[in-house]
Every structure is written in structure tokens, then in C-alpha cells.
Amino acid sequence: MRQGVILSIIVLTIFCAPIFGYDWFTNPGDGSPENPYQISTPEQLMSIGSNADLLDKHFELTHDIVFDPNNNLAHVFSRALIAPDIDTSNSSSFDQIPFTGTFNGNGYSIRNLKILNDSVYENYLGLFGYVTGNSPNVTVISNLSIISAGIGKHRFGGYLGTLVGKFENGLIDNCHAVSVSVKGEHDLGGLVGYSTGSNFQNCSVSGQVTGSGFYCGGLVGQNDGGISNCQTNCTVLSDSSMVGGFIGDHRSGNIINCSAKGIVKGTSNVGGLVGVLD
């Protein structure tokens, strides 16, 4: 009887350990703007997740993050690493707390990020699922490259981007998506799926965006805000309309010193730079 109790305790310990994740109290940073949490390993990045205590904190990379999805099943994800949508059965809304802190890549990269959801509706996928800031001119995500990423598995669902699924009221500065693939239905972008009340500057994307619905773009699927000094070199394919090599549907804001190269295909409202300019 005593052996059975001991065995149960050991098994419980093994299965509970990953739930608690990384101990942030041991981190050199404290999550404040002046002393951000420092991230140097995949495990630290993964442990942010949907932890409500972390989603308003500040982070910085201190090393390249390299995932190994071919040899480590723990490195193949089914939802956004940070601020994911936790209820994939509800395709119409985001059922979680958005990320409201800041993330500075410090010039480092995240490599081999794979988010391949097996549900029918793939919503709010990317490194971040949903991000909201305090002002369109205040930097939220900066100085980061995402290299060789694959986001989305089926051609359903929406708000998919390599960096952020849905982004609002902030600035993305000096962020790059290199050799990436994004696949879904609507609001798909090589960097961000849907952006409102926000700005982009000094960003670039190379890769492919494949959709079955509206709003597909090399940089962002649907956008409301200014963009400057950004470039894309993408193949953007959709079975529907509002498809652009740069933006699928641009609602408002200036586009300054930007360019797009690549192949763009859709049914209507298709543009090398912008599909629809409202």
C-alpha cells in the first residue's frame, strides 16, 4: 500500500511540473519597463502563455530563440505562445486576456516557430494571439526577427500572422518575418493578421500567405493605421477578394516609402501593393 502511495506522488510530480513552467522570481529582470524580464531560452518564452500575471509585463530577448519542431514535439504548438485564444470553438471572439506589455527583441531572432492548429477554426494565431497598446505611437513590439515560421494548418479561421494575430493601438518597429508561411481563411498577414489604430515602421516580410477568404496581405491582412519604411517580398494567394502584396484592405493611414514584390492572386480587388484602399 505504501509503495502505491509513493508511486502516485512521483507520477503526480512529473505531470504537474510543466504546468508551473519557469519560475520568474529567478529571472534577472522584474518585468518593469526599467528592468524587463529577460528571455534566453525557448522554455522561458513558452511559459509566458496565457498567464494573467505576465500579460501586462515587459520582456526582452537576450539570446536567439531556436525551436526544434522536427525532434521535439513540445516545440509544435496549437495556439499562440503569448495571449492565445483559449476557446477555439468560439470563432467570433477572443476568449482570453490580451497582451498589454512590451516585447523588445534586441536584434535577436526566433527561429522555427510552428503553430499548426488541428481545430476547424484557427483564430488568433502567431507569436502573440492578441496585443493591445496604449497609443498608436508607443512601441509595443520592436527589434525582432521571426525566421522560418509556419502559422496555420487549415484554410479556416482568421486573425493569423507570424508576429501577431490581432494588434491594436500600438507601434510595431523594426520587426521582420523571414521565409515564413501563413495559412488560414480571413485577416491573414505575413507579419500581422489584423491591425487597427496602430502603426508599423521599418518592418519587412518574405514568404507566402495563403487564404480561402477576404483580407490577405504580405504584411497585414486588414489595416487601419500608418505604415512607413516597410517592404514585402511575398506570394499572396486567396480564393476570395481584397488581396494585396502588402495589405489586403487598407482602411486609413498614410503609407510612406513602402514597397512590395512577388505574386498576388485573388478573385477581385487584387493589388500588387494594396487590394482595397478605403
GROMACS .gro file of C-alpha atoms in nm:
model
  278
    1MET     CA    1   0.000   0.000   0.000
    2ARG     CA    2   0.281   0.242   0.090
    3GLN     CA    3   0.455   0.169  -0.244
    4GLY     CA    4   0.137   0.262  -0.430
    5VAL     CA    5   0.114   0.595  -0.249
    6ILE     CA    6   0.479   0.678  -0.323
    7LEU     CA    7   0.435   0.591  -0.691
    8SER     CA    8   0.127   0.813  -0.716
    9ILE     CA    9   0.315   1.107  -0.569
   10ILE     CA   10   0.603   1.062  -0.812
   11VAL     CA   11   0.369   1.043  -1.115
   12LEU     CA   12   0.178   1.350  -0.997
   13THR     CA   13   0.501   1.544  -0.963
   14ILE     CA   14   0.614   1.452  -1.314
   15PHE     CA   15   0.288   1.553  -1.477
   16CYS     CA   16   0.238   1.872  -1.278
   17ALA     CA   17   0.588   2.015  -1.326
   18PRO     CA   18   0.534   2.154  -1.681
   19ILE     CA   19   0.214   2.328  -1.574
   20PHE     CA   20   0.402   2.561  -1.339
   21GLY     CA   21   0.666   2.635  -1.601
   22TYR     CA   22   0.954   2.874  -1.547
   23ASP     CA   23   0.998   3.044  -1.208
   24TRP     CA   24   1.000   3.415  -1.297
   25PHE     CA   25   1.119   3.507  -0.947
   26THR     CA   26   1.461   3.374  -1.051
   27ASN     CA   27   1.479   3.599  -1.358
   28PRO     CA   28   1.734   3.885  -1.361
   29GLY     CA   29   1.452   4.120  -1.458
   30ASP     CA   30   1.137   4.207  -1.269
   31GLY     CA   31   0.901   4.276  -1.561
   32SER     CA   32   0.900   4.653  -1.522
   33PRO     CA   33   0.971   4.894  -1.811
   34GLU     CA   34   1.304   4.982  -1.647
   35ASN     CA   35   1.405   4.620  -1.583
   36PRO     CA   36   1.222   4.386  -1.824
   37TYR     CA   37   1.210   4.012  -1.780
   38GLN     CA   38   1.500   3.859  -1.978
   39ILE     CA   39   1.429   3.570  -2.214
   40SER     CA   40   1.712   3.348  -2.334
   41THR     CA   41   1.555   3.002  -2.380
   42PRO     CA   42   1.252   2.852  -2.558
   43GLU     CA   43   1.115   2.736  -2.224
   44GLN     CA   44   1.110   3.088  -2.084
   45LEU     CA   45   0.927   3.217  -2.390
   46MET     CA   46   0.679   2.929  -2.381
   47SER     CA   47   0.599   2.982  -2.015
   48ILE     CA   48   0.451   3.330  -2.068
   49GLY     CA   49   0.149   3.174  -2.239
   50SER     CA   50  -0.185   3.285  -2.100
   51ASN     CA   51  -0.057   3.365  -1.751
   52ALA     CA   52  -0.262   3.668  -1.648
   53ASP     CA   53   0.015   3.779  -1.411
   54LEU     CA   54   0.256   3.817  -1.703
   55LEU     CA   55   0.045   3.962  -1.984
   56ASP     CA   56   0.098   4.324  -1.877
   57LYS     CA   57   0.471   4.285  -1.812
   58HIS     CA   58   0.774   4.391  -2.016
   59PHE     CA   59   1.016   4.146  -2.182
   60GLU     CA   60   1.339   4.147  -2.378
   61LEU     CA   61   1.536   3.881  -2.559
   62THR     CA   62   1.895   3.828  -2.456
   63HIS     CA   63   1.964   3.543  -2.700
   64ASP     CA   64   1.830   3.390  -3.020
   65ILE     CA   65   1.542   3.150  -2.952
   66VAL     CA   66   1.562   2.834  -3.164
   67PHE     CA   67   1.278   2.583  -3.162
   68ASP     CA   68   1.327   2.226  -3.285
   69PRO     CA   69   0.982   2.109  -3.403
   70ASN     CA   70   1.121   1.816  -3.603
   71ASN     CA   71   1.272   1.649  -3.298
   72ASN     CA   72   1.081   1.794  -3.005
   73LEU     CA   73   0.700   1.762  -3.001
   74ALA     CA   74   0.685   2.023  -2.724
   75HIS     CA   75   0.804   2.272  -2.987
   76VAL     CA   76   0.500   2.220  -3.213
   77PHE     CA   77   0.223   2.449  -3.089
   78SER     CA   78  -0.151   2.456  -3.144
   79ARG     CA   79  -0.212   2.815  -3.035
   80ALA     CA   80  -0.027   3.145  -2.991
   81LEU     CA   81   0.261   3.130  -2.746
   82ILE     CA   82   0.161   3.456  -2.577
   83ALA     CA   83  -0.201   3.565  -2.514
   84PRO     CA   84  -0.365   3.280  -2.708
   85ASP     CA   85  -0.735   3.235  -2.774
   86ILE     CA   86  -0.824   2.960  -2.528
   87ASP     CA   87  -1.165   2.868  -2.675
   88THR     CA   88  -1.120   2.764  -3.036
   89SER     CA   89  -1.484   2.651  -3.060
   90ASN     CA   90  -1.593   3.016  -3.048
   91SER     CA   91  -1.477   3.163  -3.376
   92SER     CA   92  -1.636   3.506  -3.333
   93SER     CA   93  -1.447   3.645  -3.033
   94PHE     CA   94  -1.121   3.636  -2.841
   95ASP     CA   95  -1.166   3.446  -2.514
   96GLN     CA   96  -0.863   3.548  -2.314
   97ILE     CA   97  -0.674   3.848  -2.178
   98PRO     CA   98  -0.470   4.030  -2.447
   99PHE     CA   99  -0.103   4.110  -2.405
  100THR     CA  100  -0.064   4.473  -2.290
  101GLY     CA  101   0.307   4.487  -2.205
  102THR     CA  102   0.607   4.536  -2.435
  103PHE     CA  103   0.846   4.298  -2.608
  104ASN     CA  104   1.192   4.406  -2.728
  105GLY     CA  105   1.380   4.153  -2.941
  106ASN     CA  106   1.706   4.350  -2.902
  107GLY     CA  107   1.804   4.245  -3.254
  108TYR     CA  108   1.773   3.872  -3.181
  109SER     CA  109   1.557   3.620  -3.366
  110ILE     CA  110   1.301   3.348  -3.301
  111ARG     CA  111   1.351   3.056  -3.537
  112ASN     CA  112   1.138   2.761  -3.649
  113LEU     CA  113   0.815   2.871  -3.480
  114LYS     CA  114   0.542   2.624  -3.580
  115ILE     CA  115   0.179   2.680  -3.482
  116LEU     CA  116  -0.033   2.415  -3.650
  117ASN     CA  117  -0.384   2.405  -3.506
  118ASP     CA  118  -0.591   2.091  -3.574
  119SER     CA  119  -0.927   2.252  -3.496
  120VAL     CA  120  -1.165   2.358  -3.771
  121TYR     CA  121  -1.133   2.725  -3.679
  122GLU     CA  122  -0.782   2.862  -3.633
  123ASN     CA  123  -0.814   3.203  -3.472
  124TYR     CA  124  -0.565   3.449  -3.326
  125LEU     CA  125  -0.251   3.257  -3.415
  126GLY     CA  126   0.101   3.395  -3.412
  127LEU     CA  127   0.378   3.451  -3.161
  128PHE     CA  128   0.114   3.673  -2.995
  129GLY     CA  129  -0.256   3.599  -3.028
  130TYR     CA  130  -0.394   3.941  -2.937
  131VAL     CA  131  -0.195   4.253  -2.843
  132THR     CA  132  -0.324   4.594  -2.740
  133GLY     CA  133  -0.121   4.901  -2.652
  134ASN     CA  134  -0.178   5.246  -2.505
  135SER     CA  135  -0.114   5.462  -2.810
  136PRO     CA  136  -0.056   5.411  -3.185
  137ASN     CA  137   0.280   5.589  -3.147
  138VAL     CA  138   0.412   5.400  -2.845
  139THR     CA  139   0.627   5.096  -2.928
  140VAL     CA  140   0.486   4.763  -2.817
  141ILE     CA  141   0.695   4.513  -3.016
  142SER     CA  142   1.037   4.601  -3.156
  143ASN     CA  143   1.373   4.482  -3.292
  144LEU     CA  144   1.268   4.122  -3.356
  145SER     CA  145   1.307   3.877  -3.645
  146ILE     CA  146   1.098   3.563  -3.685
  147ILE     CA  147   1.268   3.321  -3.922
  148SER     CA  148   1.132   3.005  -4.088
  149ALA     CA  149   0.792   3.012  -3.923
  150GLY     CA  150   0.478   2.821  -4.018
  151ILE     CA  151   0.146   2.957  -3.889
  152GLY     CA  152  -0.183   2.774  -3.960
  153LYS     CA  153  -0.259   2.433  -4.100
  154HIS     CA  154  -0.608   2.451  -4.249
  155ARG     CA  155  -0.777   2.715  -4.460
  156PHE     CA  156  -1.031   2.817  -4.199
  157GLY     CA  157  -1.043   3.074  -3.921
  158GLY     CA  158  -0.888   3.417  -3.908
  159TYR     CA  159  -0.657   3.672  -3.746
  160LEU     CA  160  -0.335   3.490  -3.827
  161GLY     CA  161   0.010   3.646  -3.854
  162THR     CA  162   0.364   3.537  -3.787
  163LEU     CA  163   0.411   3.804  -3.518
  164VAL     CA  164   0.057   3.889  -3.404
  165GLY     CA  165  -0.290   3.762  -3.488
  166LYS     CA  166  -0.471   4.082  -3.389
  167PHE     CA  167  -0.295   4.407  -3.296
  168GLU     CA  168  -0.446   4.733  -3.180
  169ASN     CA  169  -0.344   5.077  -3.056
  170GLY     CA  170   0.035   5.044  -3.063
  171LEU     CA  171   0.351   5.063  -3.273
  172ILE     CA  172   0.549   4.774  -3.422
  173ASP     CA  173   0.903   4.888  -3.503
  174ASN     CA  174   1.190   4.708  -3.678
  175CYS     CA  175   1.029   4.364  -3.688
  176HIS     CA  176   1.088   4.113  -3.967
  177ALA     CA  177   0.937   3.785  -4.082
  178VAL     CA  178   1.179   3.587  -4.298
  179SER     CA  179   1.088   3.278  -4.504
  180VAL     CA  180   0.751   3.235  -4.335
  181SER     CA  181   0.422   3.068  -4.426
  182VAL     CA  182   0.077   3.176  -4.305
  183LYS     CA  183  -0.231   2.973  -4.396
  184GLY     CA  184  -0.594   3.030  -4.297
  185GLU     CA  185  -0.916   3.194  -4.409
  186HIS     CA  186  -0.951   3.570  -4.347
  187ASP     CA  187  -0.742   3.850  -4.199
  188LEU     CA  188  -0.408   3.691  -4.278
  189GLY     CA  189  -0.075   3.870  -4.292
  190GLY     CA  190   0.288   3.774  -4.316
  191LEU     CA  191   0.353   3.982  -4.003
  192VAL     CA  192   0.010   4.070  -3.855
  193GLY     CA  193  -0.334   3.937  -3.941
  194TYR     CA  194  -0.549   4.236  -3.840
  195SER     CA  195  -0.433   4.576  -3.719
  196THR     CA  196  -0.644   4.868  -3.603
  197GLY     CA  197  -0.546   5.206  -3.462
  198SER     CA  198  -0.178   5.112  -3.489
  199ASN     CA  199   0.137   5.196  -3.682
  200PHE     CA  200   0.420   4.997  -3.842
  201GLN     CA  201   0.769   5.120  -3.925
  202ASN     CA  202   1.092   4.964  -4.054
  203CYS     CA  203   0.942   4.617  -4.100
  204SER     CA  204   0.977   4.351  -4.370
  205VAL     CA  205   0.832   4.015  -4.471
  206SER     CA  206   0.933   3.738  -4.709
  207GLY     CA  207   0.736   3.418  -4.762
  208GLN     CA  208   0.385   3.307  -4.853
  209VAL     CA  209   0.033   3.389  -4.733
  210THR     CA  210  -0.244   3.151  -4.841
  211GLY     CA  211  -0.610   3.216  -4.766
  212SER     CA  212  -0.958   3.099  -4.860
  213GLY     CA  213  -1.133   3.425  -4.766
  214PHE     CA  214  -1.109   3.803  -4.752
  215TYR     CA  215  -0.825   4.028  -4.635
  216CYS     CA  216  -0.493   3.864  -4.718
  217GLY     CA  217  -0.173   4.067  -4.738
  218GLY     CA  218   0.202   4.022  -4.737
  219LEU     CA  219   0.249   4.249  -4.436
  220VAL     CA  220  -0.101   4.271  -4.285
  221GLY     CA  221  -0.441   4.141  -4.395
  222GLN     CA  222  -0.660   4.430  -4.281
  223ASN     CA  223  -0.512   4.757  -4.160
  224ASP     CA  224  -0.621   5.083  -4.003
  225GLY     CA  225  -0.312   5.296  -3.933
  226GLY     CA  226   0.008   5.438  -4.076
  227ILE     CA  227   0.293   5.238  -4.227
  228SER     CA  228   0.640   5.367  -4.314
  229ASN     CA  229   0.966   5.223  -4.445
  230CYS     CA  230   0.833   4.867  -4.481
  231GLN     CA  231   0.888   4.610  -4.757
  232THR     CA  232   0.747   4.272  -4.855
  233ASN     CA  233   0.859   4.004  -5.098
  234CYS     CA  234   0.574   3.754  -5.081
  235THR     CA  235   0.344   3.522  -5.266
  236VAL     CA  236  -0.011   3.604  -5.155
  237LEU     CA  237  -0.286   3.368  -5.272
  238SER     CA  238  -0.657   3.377  -5.191
  239ASP     CA  239  -0.977   3.216  -5.316
  240SER     CA  240  -1.157   3.542  -5.245
  241SER     CA  241  -1.112   3.919  -5.272
  242MET     CA  242  -0.924   4.207  -5.106
  243VAL     CA  243  -0.581   4.061  -5.159
  244GLY     CA  244  -0.258   4.262  -5.172
  245GLY     CA  245   0.113   4.201  -5.188
  246PHE     CA  246   0.145   4.445  -4.899
  247ILE     CA  247  -0.205   4.494  -4.748
  248GLY     CA  248  -0.533   4.322  -4.830
  249ASP     CA  249  -0.761   4.605  -4.713
  250HIS     CA  250  -0.619   4.942  -4.604
  251ARG     CA  251  -0.882   5.142  -4.415
  252SER     CA  252  -0.690   5.456  -4.318
  253GLY     CA  253  -0.344   5.598  -4.250
  254ASN     CA  254  -0.051   5.705  -4.466
  255ILE     CA  255   0.170   5.455  -4.647
  256ILE     CA  256   0.515   5.612  -4.682
  257ASN     CA  257   0.827   5.477  -4.852
  258CYS     CA  258   0.697   5.119  -4.877
  259SER     CA  259   0.726   4.854  -5.148
  260ALA     CA  260   0.601   4.507  -5.237
  261LYS     CA  261   0.739   4.241  -5.471
  262GLY     CA  262   0.605   3.897  -5.551
  263ILE     CA  263   0.297   3.717  -5.686
  264VAL     CA  264  -0.057   3.811  -5.586
  265LYS     CA  265  -0.370   3.617  -5.684
  266GLY     CA  266  -0.736   3.652  -5.587
  267THR     CA  267  -1.085   3.677  -5.734
  268SER     CA  268  -1.130   4.056  -5.719
  269ASN     CA  269  -0.987   4.368  -5.558
  270VAL     CA  270  -0.635   4.241  -5.605
  271GLY     CA  271  -0.333   4.471  -5.596
  272GLY     CA  272   0.042   4.441  -5.607
  273LEU     CA  273   0.061   4.678  -5.310
  274VAL     CA  274  -0.295   4.708  -5.174
  275GLY     CA  275  -0.608   4.515  -5.263
  276VAL     CA  276  -0.858   4.778  -5.145
  277LEU     CA  277  -0.780   5.134  -5.038
  278ASP     CA  278  -1.081   5.267  -4.847
   0.00000   0.00000   0.00000
